[in-house]
Short mmCIF file of C-alpha atoms in Angstrom, two decimals:
data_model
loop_
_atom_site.label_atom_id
_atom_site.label_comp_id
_atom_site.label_asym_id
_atom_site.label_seq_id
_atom_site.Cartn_x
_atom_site.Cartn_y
_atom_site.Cartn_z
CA UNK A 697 -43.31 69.07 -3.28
CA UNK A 698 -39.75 69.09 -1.26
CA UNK A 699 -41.80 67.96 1.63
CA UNK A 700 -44.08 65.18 -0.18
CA UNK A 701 -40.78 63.57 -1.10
CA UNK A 702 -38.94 63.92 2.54
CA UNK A 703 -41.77 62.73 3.86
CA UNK A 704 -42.42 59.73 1.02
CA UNK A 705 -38.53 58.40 1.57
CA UNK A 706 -39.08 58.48 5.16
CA UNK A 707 -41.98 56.15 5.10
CA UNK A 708 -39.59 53.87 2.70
CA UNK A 709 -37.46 53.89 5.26
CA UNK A 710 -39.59 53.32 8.19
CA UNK A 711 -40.96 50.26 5.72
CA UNK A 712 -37.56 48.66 5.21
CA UNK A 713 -36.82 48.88 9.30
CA UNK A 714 -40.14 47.22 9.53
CA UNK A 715 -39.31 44.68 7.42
CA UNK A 716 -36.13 43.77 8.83
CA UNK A 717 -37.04 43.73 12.32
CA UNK A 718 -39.40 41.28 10.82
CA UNK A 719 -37.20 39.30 9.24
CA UNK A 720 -34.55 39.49 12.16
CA UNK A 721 -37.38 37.95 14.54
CA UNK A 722 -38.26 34.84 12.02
CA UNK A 723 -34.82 34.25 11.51
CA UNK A 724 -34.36 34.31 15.87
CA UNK A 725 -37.82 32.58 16.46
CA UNK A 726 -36.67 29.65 13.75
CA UNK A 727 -32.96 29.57 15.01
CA UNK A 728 -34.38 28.95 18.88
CA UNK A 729 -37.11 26.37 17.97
CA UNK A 730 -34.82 24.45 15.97
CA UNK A 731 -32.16 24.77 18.87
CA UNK A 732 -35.13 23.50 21.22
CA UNK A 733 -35.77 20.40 18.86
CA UNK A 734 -32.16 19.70 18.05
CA UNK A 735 -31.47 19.51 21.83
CA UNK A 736 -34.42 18.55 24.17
CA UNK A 737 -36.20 14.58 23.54
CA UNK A 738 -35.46 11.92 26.13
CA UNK A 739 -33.46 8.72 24.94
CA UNK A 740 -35.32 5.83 25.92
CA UNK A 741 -35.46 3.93 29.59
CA UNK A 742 -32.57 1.75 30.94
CA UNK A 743 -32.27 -2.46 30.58
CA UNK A 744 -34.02 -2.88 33.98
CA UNK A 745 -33.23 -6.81 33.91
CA UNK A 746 -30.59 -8.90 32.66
CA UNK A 747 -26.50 -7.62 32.44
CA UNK A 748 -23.18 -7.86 30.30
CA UNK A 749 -21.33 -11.05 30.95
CA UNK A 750 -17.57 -11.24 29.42
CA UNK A 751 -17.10 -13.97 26.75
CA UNK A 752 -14.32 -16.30 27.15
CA UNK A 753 -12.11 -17.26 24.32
CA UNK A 754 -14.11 -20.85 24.41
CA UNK A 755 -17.64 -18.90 24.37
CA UNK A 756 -16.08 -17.29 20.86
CA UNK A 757 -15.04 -20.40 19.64
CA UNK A 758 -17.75 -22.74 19.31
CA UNK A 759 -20.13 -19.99 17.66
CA UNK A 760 -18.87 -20.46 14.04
CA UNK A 761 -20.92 -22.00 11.32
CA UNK A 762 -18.57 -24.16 8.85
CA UNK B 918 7.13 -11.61 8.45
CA UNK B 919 8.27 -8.64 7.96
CA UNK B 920 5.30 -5.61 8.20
CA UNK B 921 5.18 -1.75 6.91
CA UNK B 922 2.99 0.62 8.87
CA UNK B 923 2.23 3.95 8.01
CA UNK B 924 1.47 5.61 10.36
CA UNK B 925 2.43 6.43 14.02
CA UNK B 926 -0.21 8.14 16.21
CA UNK B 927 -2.58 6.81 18.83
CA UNK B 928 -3.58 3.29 16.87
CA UNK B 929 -0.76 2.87 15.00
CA UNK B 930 1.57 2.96 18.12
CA UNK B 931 -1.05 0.26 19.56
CA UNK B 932 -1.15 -1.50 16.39
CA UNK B 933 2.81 -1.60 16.16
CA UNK B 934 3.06 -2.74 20.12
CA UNK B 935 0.96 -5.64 19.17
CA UNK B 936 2.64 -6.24 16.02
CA UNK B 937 6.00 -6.95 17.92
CA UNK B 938 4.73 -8.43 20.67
CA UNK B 939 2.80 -11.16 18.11
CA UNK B 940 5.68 -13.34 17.71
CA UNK B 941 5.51 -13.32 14.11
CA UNK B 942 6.74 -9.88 13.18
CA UNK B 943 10.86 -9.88 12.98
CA UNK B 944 10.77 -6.47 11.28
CA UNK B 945 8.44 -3.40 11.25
CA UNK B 946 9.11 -0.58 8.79
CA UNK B 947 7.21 2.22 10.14
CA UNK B 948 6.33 5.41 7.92
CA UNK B 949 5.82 8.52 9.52
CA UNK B 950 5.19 12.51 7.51
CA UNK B 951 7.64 13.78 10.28
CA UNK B 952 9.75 11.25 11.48
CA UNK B 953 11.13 13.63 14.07
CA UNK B 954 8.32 13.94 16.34
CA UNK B 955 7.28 10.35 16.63
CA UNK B 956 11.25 8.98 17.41
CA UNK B 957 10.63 8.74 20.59
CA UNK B 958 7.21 6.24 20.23
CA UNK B 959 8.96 4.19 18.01
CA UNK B 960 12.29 4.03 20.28
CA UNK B 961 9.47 2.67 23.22
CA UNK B 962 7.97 0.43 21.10
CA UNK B 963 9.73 -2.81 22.36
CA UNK B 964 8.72 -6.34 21.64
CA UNK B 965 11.26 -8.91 19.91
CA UNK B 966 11.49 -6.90 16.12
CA UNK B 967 13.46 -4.82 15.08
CA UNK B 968 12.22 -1.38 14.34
CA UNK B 969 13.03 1.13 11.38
CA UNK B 970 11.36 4.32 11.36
CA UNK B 971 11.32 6.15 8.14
CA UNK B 972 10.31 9.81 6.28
CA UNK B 973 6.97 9.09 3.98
CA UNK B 974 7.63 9.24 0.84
CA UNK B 975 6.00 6.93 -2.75
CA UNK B 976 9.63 5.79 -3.97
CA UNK B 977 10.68 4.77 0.03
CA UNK B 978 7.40 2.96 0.40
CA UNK B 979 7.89 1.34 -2.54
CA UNK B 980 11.11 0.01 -1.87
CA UNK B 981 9.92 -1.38 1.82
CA UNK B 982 7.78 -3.45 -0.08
CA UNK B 983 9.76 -6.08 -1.87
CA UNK B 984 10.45 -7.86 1.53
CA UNK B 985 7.10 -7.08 2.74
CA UNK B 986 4.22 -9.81 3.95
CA UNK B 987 1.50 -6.87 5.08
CA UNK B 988 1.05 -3.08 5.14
CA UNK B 989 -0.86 -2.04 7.68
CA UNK B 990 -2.45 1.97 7.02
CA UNK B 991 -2.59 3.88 10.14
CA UNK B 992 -2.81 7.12 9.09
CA UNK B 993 -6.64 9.13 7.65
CA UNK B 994 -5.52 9.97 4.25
CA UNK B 995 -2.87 8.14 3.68
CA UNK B 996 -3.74 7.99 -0.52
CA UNK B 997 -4.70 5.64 -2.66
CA UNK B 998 -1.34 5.61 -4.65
CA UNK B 999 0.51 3.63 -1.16
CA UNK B 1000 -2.60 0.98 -1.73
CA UNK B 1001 -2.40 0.69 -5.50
CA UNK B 1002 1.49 0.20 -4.90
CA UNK B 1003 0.94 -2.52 -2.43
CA UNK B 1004 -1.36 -4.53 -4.89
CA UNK B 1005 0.85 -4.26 -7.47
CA UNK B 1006 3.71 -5.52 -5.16
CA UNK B 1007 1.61 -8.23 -4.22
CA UNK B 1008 1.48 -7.34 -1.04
CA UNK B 1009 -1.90 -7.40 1.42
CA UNK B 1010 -2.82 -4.22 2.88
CA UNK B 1011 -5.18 -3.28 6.36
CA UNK B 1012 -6.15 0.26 6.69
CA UNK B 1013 -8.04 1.28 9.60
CA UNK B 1014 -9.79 4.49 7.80
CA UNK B 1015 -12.81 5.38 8.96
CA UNK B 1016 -13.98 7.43 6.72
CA UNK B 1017 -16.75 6.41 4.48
CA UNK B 1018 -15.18 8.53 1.64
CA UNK B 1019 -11.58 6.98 1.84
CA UNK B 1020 -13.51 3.44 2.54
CA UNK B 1021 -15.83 3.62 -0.61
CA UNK B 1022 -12.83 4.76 -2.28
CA UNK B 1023 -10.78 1.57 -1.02
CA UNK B 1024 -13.57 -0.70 -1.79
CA UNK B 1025 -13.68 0.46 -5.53
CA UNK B 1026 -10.49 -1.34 -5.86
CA UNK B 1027 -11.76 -5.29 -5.33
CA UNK B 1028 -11.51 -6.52 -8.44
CA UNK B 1029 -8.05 -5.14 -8.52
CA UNK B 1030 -7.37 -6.85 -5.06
CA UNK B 1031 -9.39 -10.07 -6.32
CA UNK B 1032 -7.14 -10.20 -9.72
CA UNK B 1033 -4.13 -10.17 -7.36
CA UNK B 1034 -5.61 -12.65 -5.32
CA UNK B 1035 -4.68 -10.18 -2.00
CA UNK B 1036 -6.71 -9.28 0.72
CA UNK B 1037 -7.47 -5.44 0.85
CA UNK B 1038 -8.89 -4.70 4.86
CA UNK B 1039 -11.09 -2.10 4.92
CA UNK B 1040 -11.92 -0.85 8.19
CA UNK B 1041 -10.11 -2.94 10.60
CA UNK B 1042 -10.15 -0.70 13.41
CA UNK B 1043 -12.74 -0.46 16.52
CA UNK B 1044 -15.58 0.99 14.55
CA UNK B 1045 -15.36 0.09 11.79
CA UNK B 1046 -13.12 -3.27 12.49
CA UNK B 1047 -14.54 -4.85 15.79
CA UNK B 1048 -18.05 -3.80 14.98
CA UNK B 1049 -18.19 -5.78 12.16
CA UNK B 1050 -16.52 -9.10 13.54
CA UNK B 1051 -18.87 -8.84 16.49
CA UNK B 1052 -21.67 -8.44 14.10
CA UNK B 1053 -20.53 -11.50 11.63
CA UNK B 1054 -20.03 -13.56 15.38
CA UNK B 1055 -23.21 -12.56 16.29
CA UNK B 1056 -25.09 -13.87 12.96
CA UNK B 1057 -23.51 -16.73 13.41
CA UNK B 1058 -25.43 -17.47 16.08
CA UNK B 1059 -28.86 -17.11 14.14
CA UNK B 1060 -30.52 -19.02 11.76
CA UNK B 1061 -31.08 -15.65 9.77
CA UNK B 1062 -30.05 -12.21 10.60
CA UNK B 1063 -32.24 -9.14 9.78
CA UNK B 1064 -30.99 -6.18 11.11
CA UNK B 1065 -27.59 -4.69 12.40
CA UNK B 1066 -27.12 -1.68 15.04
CA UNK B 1067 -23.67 -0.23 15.83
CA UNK B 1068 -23.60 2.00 18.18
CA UNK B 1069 -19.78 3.75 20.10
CA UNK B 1070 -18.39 5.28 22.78
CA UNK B 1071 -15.81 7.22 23.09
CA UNK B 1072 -12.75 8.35 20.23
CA UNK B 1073 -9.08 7.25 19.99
CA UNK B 1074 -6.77 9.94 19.15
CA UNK B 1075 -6.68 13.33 17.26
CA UNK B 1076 -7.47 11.99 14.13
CA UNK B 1077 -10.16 10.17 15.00
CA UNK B 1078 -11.71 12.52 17.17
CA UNK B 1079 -11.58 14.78 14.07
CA UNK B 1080 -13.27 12.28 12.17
CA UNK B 1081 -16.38 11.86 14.57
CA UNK B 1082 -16.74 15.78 15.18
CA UNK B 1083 -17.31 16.12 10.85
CA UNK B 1084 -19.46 12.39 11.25
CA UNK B 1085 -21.17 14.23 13.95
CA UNK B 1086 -22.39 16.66 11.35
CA UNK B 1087 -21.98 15.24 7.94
CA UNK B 1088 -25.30 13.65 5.42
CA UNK B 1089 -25.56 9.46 5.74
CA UNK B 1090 -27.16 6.81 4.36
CA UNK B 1091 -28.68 4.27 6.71
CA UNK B 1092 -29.88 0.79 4.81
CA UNK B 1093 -33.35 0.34 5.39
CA UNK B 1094 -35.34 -2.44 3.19
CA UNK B 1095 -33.40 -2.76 0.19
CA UNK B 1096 -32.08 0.68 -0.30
CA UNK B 1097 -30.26 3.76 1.08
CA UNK B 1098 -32.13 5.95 2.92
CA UNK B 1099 -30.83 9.41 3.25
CA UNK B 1100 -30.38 10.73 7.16
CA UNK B 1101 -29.43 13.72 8.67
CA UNK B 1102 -26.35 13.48 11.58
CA UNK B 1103 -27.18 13.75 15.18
CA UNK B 1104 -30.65 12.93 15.11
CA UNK B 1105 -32.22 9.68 16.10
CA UNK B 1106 -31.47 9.73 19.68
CA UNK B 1107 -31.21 6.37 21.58
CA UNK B 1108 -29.62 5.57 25.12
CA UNK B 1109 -27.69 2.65 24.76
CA UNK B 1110 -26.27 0.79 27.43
CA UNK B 1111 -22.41 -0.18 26.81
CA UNK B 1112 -20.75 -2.91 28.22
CA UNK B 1113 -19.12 -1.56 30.99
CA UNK B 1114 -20.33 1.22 30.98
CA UNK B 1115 -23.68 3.30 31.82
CA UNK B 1116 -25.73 3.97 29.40
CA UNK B 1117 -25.12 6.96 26.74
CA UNK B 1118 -27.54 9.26 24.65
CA UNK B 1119 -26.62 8.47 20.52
CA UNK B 1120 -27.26 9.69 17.44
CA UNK B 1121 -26.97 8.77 14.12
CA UNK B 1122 -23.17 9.52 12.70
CA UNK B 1123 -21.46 9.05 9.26
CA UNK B 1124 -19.07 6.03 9.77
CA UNK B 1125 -19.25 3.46 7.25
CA UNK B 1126 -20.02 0.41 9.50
CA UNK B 1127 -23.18 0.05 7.83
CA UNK B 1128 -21.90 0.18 4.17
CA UNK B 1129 -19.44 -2.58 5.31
CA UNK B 1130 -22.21 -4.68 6.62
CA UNK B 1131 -24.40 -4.48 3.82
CA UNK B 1132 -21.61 -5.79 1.51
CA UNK B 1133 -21.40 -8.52 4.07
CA UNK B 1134 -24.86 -9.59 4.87
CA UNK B 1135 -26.54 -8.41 1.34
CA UNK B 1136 -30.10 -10.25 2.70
CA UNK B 1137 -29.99 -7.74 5.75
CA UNK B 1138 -33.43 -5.26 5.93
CA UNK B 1139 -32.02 -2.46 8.33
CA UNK B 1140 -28.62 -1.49 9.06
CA UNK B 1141 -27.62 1.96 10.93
CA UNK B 1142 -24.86 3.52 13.36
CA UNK B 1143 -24.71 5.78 16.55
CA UNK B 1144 -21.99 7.24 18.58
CA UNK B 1145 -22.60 8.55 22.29
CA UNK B 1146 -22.75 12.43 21.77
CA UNK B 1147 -23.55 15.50 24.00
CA UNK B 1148 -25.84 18.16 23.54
CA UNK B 1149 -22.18 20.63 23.35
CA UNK B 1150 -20.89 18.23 20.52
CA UNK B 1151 -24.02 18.22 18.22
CA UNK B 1152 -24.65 22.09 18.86
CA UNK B 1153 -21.16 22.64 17.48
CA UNK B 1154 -20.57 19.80 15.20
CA UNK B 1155 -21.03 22.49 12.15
CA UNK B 1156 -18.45 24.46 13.62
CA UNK B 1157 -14.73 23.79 13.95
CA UNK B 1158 -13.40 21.83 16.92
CA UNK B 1159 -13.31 24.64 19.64
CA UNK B 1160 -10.45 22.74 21.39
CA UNK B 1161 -7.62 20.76 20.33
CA UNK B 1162 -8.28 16.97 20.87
CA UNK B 1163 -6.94 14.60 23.54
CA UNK B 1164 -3.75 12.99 22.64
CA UNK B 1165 -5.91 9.74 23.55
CA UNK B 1166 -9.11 8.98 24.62
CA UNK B 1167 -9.58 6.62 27.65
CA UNK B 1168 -13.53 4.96 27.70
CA UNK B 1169 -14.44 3.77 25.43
CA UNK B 1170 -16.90 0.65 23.80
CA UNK B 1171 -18.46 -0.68 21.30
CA UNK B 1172 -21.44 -2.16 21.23
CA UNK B 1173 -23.59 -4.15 18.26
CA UNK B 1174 -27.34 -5.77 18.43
CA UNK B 1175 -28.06 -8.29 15.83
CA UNK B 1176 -31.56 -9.26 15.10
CA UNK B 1177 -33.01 -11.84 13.27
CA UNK B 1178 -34.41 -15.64 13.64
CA UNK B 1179 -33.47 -18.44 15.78
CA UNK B 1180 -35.87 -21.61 15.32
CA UNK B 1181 -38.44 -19.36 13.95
CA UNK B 1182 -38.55 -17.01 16.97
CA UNK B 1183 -37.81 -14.15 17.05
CA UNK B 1184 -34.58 -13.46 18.80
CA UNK B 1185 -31.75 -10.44 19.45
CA UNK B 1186 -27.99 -10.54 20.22
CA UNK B 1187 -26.37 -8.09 22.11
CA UNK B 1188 -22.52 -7.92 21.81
CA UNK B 1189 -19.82 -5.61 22.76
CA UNK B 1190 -16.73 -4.68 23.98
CA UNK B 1191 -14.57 -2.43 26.00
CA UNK B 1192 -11.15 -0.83 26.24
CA UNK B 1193 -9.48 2.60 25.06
CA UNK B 1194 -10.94 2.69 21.70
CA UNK B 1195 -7.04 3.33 20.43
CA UNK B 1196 -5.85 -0.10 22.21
CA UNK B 1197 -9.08 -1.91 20.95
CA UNK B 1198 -7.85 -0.47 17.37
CA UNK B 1199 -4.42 -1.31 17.69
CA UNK B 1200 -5.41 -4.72 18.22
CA UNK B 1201 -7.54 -5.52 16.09
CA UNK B 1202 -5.41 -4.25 13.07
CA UNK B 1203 -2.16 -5.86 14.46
CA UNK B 1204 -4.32 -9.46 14.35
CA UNK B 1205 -6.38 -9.03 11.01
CA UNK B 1206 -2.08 -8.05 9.55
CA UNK B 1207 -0.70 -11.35 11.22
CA UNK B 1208 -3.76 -13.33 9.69
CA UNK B 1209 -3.60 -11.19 6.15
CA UNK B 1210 0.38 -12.32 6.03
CA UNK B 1211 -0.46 -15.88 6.70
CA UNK B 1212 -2.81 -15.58 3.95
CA UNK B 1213 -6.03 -16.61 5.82
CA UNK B 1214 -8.25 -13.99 4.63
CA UNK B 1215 -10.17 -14.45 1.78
CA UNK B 1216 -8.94 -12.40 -1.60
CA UNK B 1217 -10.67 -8.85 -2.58
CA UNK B 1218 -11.49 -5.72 -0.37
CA UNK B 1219 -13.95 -5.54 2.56
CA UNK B 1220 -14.73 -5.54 5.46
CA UNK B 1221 -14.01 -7.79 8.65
CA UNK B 1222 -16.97 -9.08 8.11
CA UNK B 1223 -16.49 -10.03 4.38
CA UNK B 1224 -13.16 -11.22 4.57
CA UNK B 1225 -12.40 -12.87 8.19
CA UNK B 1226 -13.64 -16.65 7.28
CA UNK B 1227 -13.62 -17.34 11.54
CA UNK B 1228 -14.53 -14.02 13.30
CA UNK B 1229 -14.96 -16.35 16.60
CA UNK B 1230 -11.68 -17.24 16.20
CA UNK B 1231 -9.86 -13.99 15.68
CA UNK B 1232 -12.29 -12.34 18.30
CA UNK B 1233 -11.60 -15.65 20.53
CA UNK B 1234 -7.65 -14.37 19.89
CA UNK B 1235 -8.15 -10.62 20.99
CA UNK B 1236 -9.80 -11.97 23.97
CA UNK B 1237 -7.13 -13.75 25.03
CA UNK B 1238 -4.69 -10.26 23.83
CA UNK B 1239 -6.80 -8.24 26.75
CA UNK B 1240 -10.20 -7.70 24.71
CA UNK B 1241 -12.91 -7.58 27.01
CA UNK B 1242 -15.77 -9.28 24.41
CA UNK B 1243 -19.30 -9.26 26.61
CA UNK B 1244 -22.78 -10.26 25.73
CA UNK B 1245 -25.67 -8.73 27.38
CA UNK B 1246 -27.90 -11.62 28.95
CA UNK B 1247 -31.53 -10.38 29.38
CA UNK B 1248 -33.36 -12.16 32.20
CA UNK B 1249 -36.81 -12.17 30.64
CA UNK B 1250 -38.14 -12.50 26.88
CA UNK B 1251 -37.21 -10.75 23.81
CA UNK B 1252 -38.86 -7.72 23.67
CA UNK B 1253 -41.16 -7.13 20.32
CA UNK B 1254 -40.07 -4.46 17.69
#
């Protein structure tokens, strides 16, 4: 009977290790895919025509609706 | 005129420089938590004013403010009791918060500022501040406006680099169609190409530009706002800042597209500007005080964009105060969106 039960708890045991290695490698998996979408993407492309030009105070001025 | 700032780091030195060196301001009463660190800044402030530097405290701000014309907030935090004080003195206040919780906070007390017939500036810093009167300048320009895009570059000092690392992370609401629209920070990458600048990956932050700009431009369908970011500052935006902050930060911009109609066609402005983002502050605070002393903004709390009745002008003034104001002139058509 002594050895039924050693040998019962030891498969509990061998259940709960399972399970958190399991869990342990969602939680890792999730954490580096998220860390992959959070991170990687590309921005957009560059104004390829066209540039800034500064405003002068008389540019500003004229702009205003009454 | 005689001004109160509270407040004496990176913009509120700026702010205080341009203050003195306006023309209008005789006196500056500055208020500082620890007066003994910042004697030095305010000894090197120059200009033709004189300059008192004082310990923060409710009954010494109160007093400052019988002979006061504007208070200018300088300082994150600073508490509504120093803005309900100036109201009740009668006095117009600027604060150059930016953040959204202090702003919505400010903004609760319009009809307060509209009973007193004062002008409460919220916001009146780069971003919030210049983004807003280079939005309202842009509109002007268009028959009708439809949507507003902020987007910044680069932090002014401690505080606000503070402020962007917790916007970097923090839930917003972007206006899209009529209503709020719930977000999550750093996402919604973009490059965008600063004035001045190359171009910089953004991402969505929580800065209350866009809440500002609805209030302003109620008819508008899409409002939202980015800051350049790198991949290190989103990965560890939910973590505390790993390093202290630069005293001051050196580029930066700011850079707004307004779209909407122009003779039925479809048509998009692109404005910006360039500086340190704590001189572009500084400046823009120190001119929206002169102008709230003079009483030329309209009464109740906003933003620049609600209560500067000439953003050309004022923006026309910063230009001529070292502003670099720029437009981005596209060689071929609008593209569609």
């Amino acid at each position: 009977v002594r050895g039924v039960a050693s040998d019962t708890a030891g498969r509990g045991r061998r259940a709960n290790l399972r399970l958190l290695t399991r869990a342990l490698f969602a939680v890792s998996l999730t954490a580096l895919v998220a860390i992959i979408v959070r991170l990687r993407g590309s921005g957009g492309t560059p104004p390829h025509r066209g540039g800034w030009r500064e405003l002068s105070a008389t540019d500003l001025e004229p702009a205003d609706k009454p | 005129v005689r001004a109160v700032l509270v407040g004496l780091g990176a913009v509120g030195a700026r702010c205080a420089r341009q203050l003195l060196s306006s023309g209008s301001v005789r006196e500056l009463v500055v208020f500082a938590r620890h007066p003994s660190r910042v004697e030095g800044q305010a000894a090197a402030l120059g200009g033709s004013g004189a300059v008192r530097l004082e310990e923060l405290s409710a009954s010494a701000f109160a007093r400052s403010l019988g002979p006061a014309s504007v208070v200018v907030l300088a300082a994150n935090g600073a508490g509504l009791s120093l803005v309900t004080a100036s109201l009740a003195a009668g006095v117009p206040l600027v604060s150059v918060s930016d953040d959204p919780a202090e702003v919505r906070s400010l903004l609760g007390l319009h009809d307060a500022a509209v009973g007193h017939g004062l002008a409460l500036a919220v916001g009146a810093g780069m971003a919030p501040g210049l983004s807003c009167l280079l939005a309202a300048w842009a509109a002007s320009t268009l028959d009708e406006m439809s949507e507003v895009h902020v987007a910044t570059l680069g932090t002014g000092g401690p505080a606000c680099a503070k402020r962007r690392h917790a916007a970097l992370r923090e839930p917003l609401e972007e206006w899209r169609d009529g209503t709020w629209v719930r977000r999550v920070a750093s996402s919604g990458r973009e490059l965008v190409w600063f004035p001045g600048q190359t171009g910089a990956d953004c991402y969505r932050v929580n800065r209350p530009d866009v809440l500002l700009l609805q209030r302003a431009f109620p008819t508008l369908s899409w409002a939202t706002t980015r800051a350049a970011a790198s991949r290190r500052d989103r990965l560890t935006s939910w973590l505390p800042m790993l390093r202290r902050p630069h005293p001051e930060g050196t580029v930066g911009a700011v850079r707004v597209e307004v779209r909407g109609r122009r003779s039925q066609a479809a048509e998009s402005v692109l404005v910006g500007a360039t500086g340190r983002p704590a001189l572009l502050a500084g400046a823009v605070a120190a001119a929206v005080a002169v102008r709230a002393a003079a009483g030329q903004l309209t009464a109740g709390a906003g933003g620049l964009a609600s209560l500067v009745p000439s953003p050309g002008d004022l923006l026309a003034e910063l230009s001529q105060r070292g502003v670099k104001i720029m437009t981005f002139e596209r060689a071929g058509p609008v593209p569609a969106w």
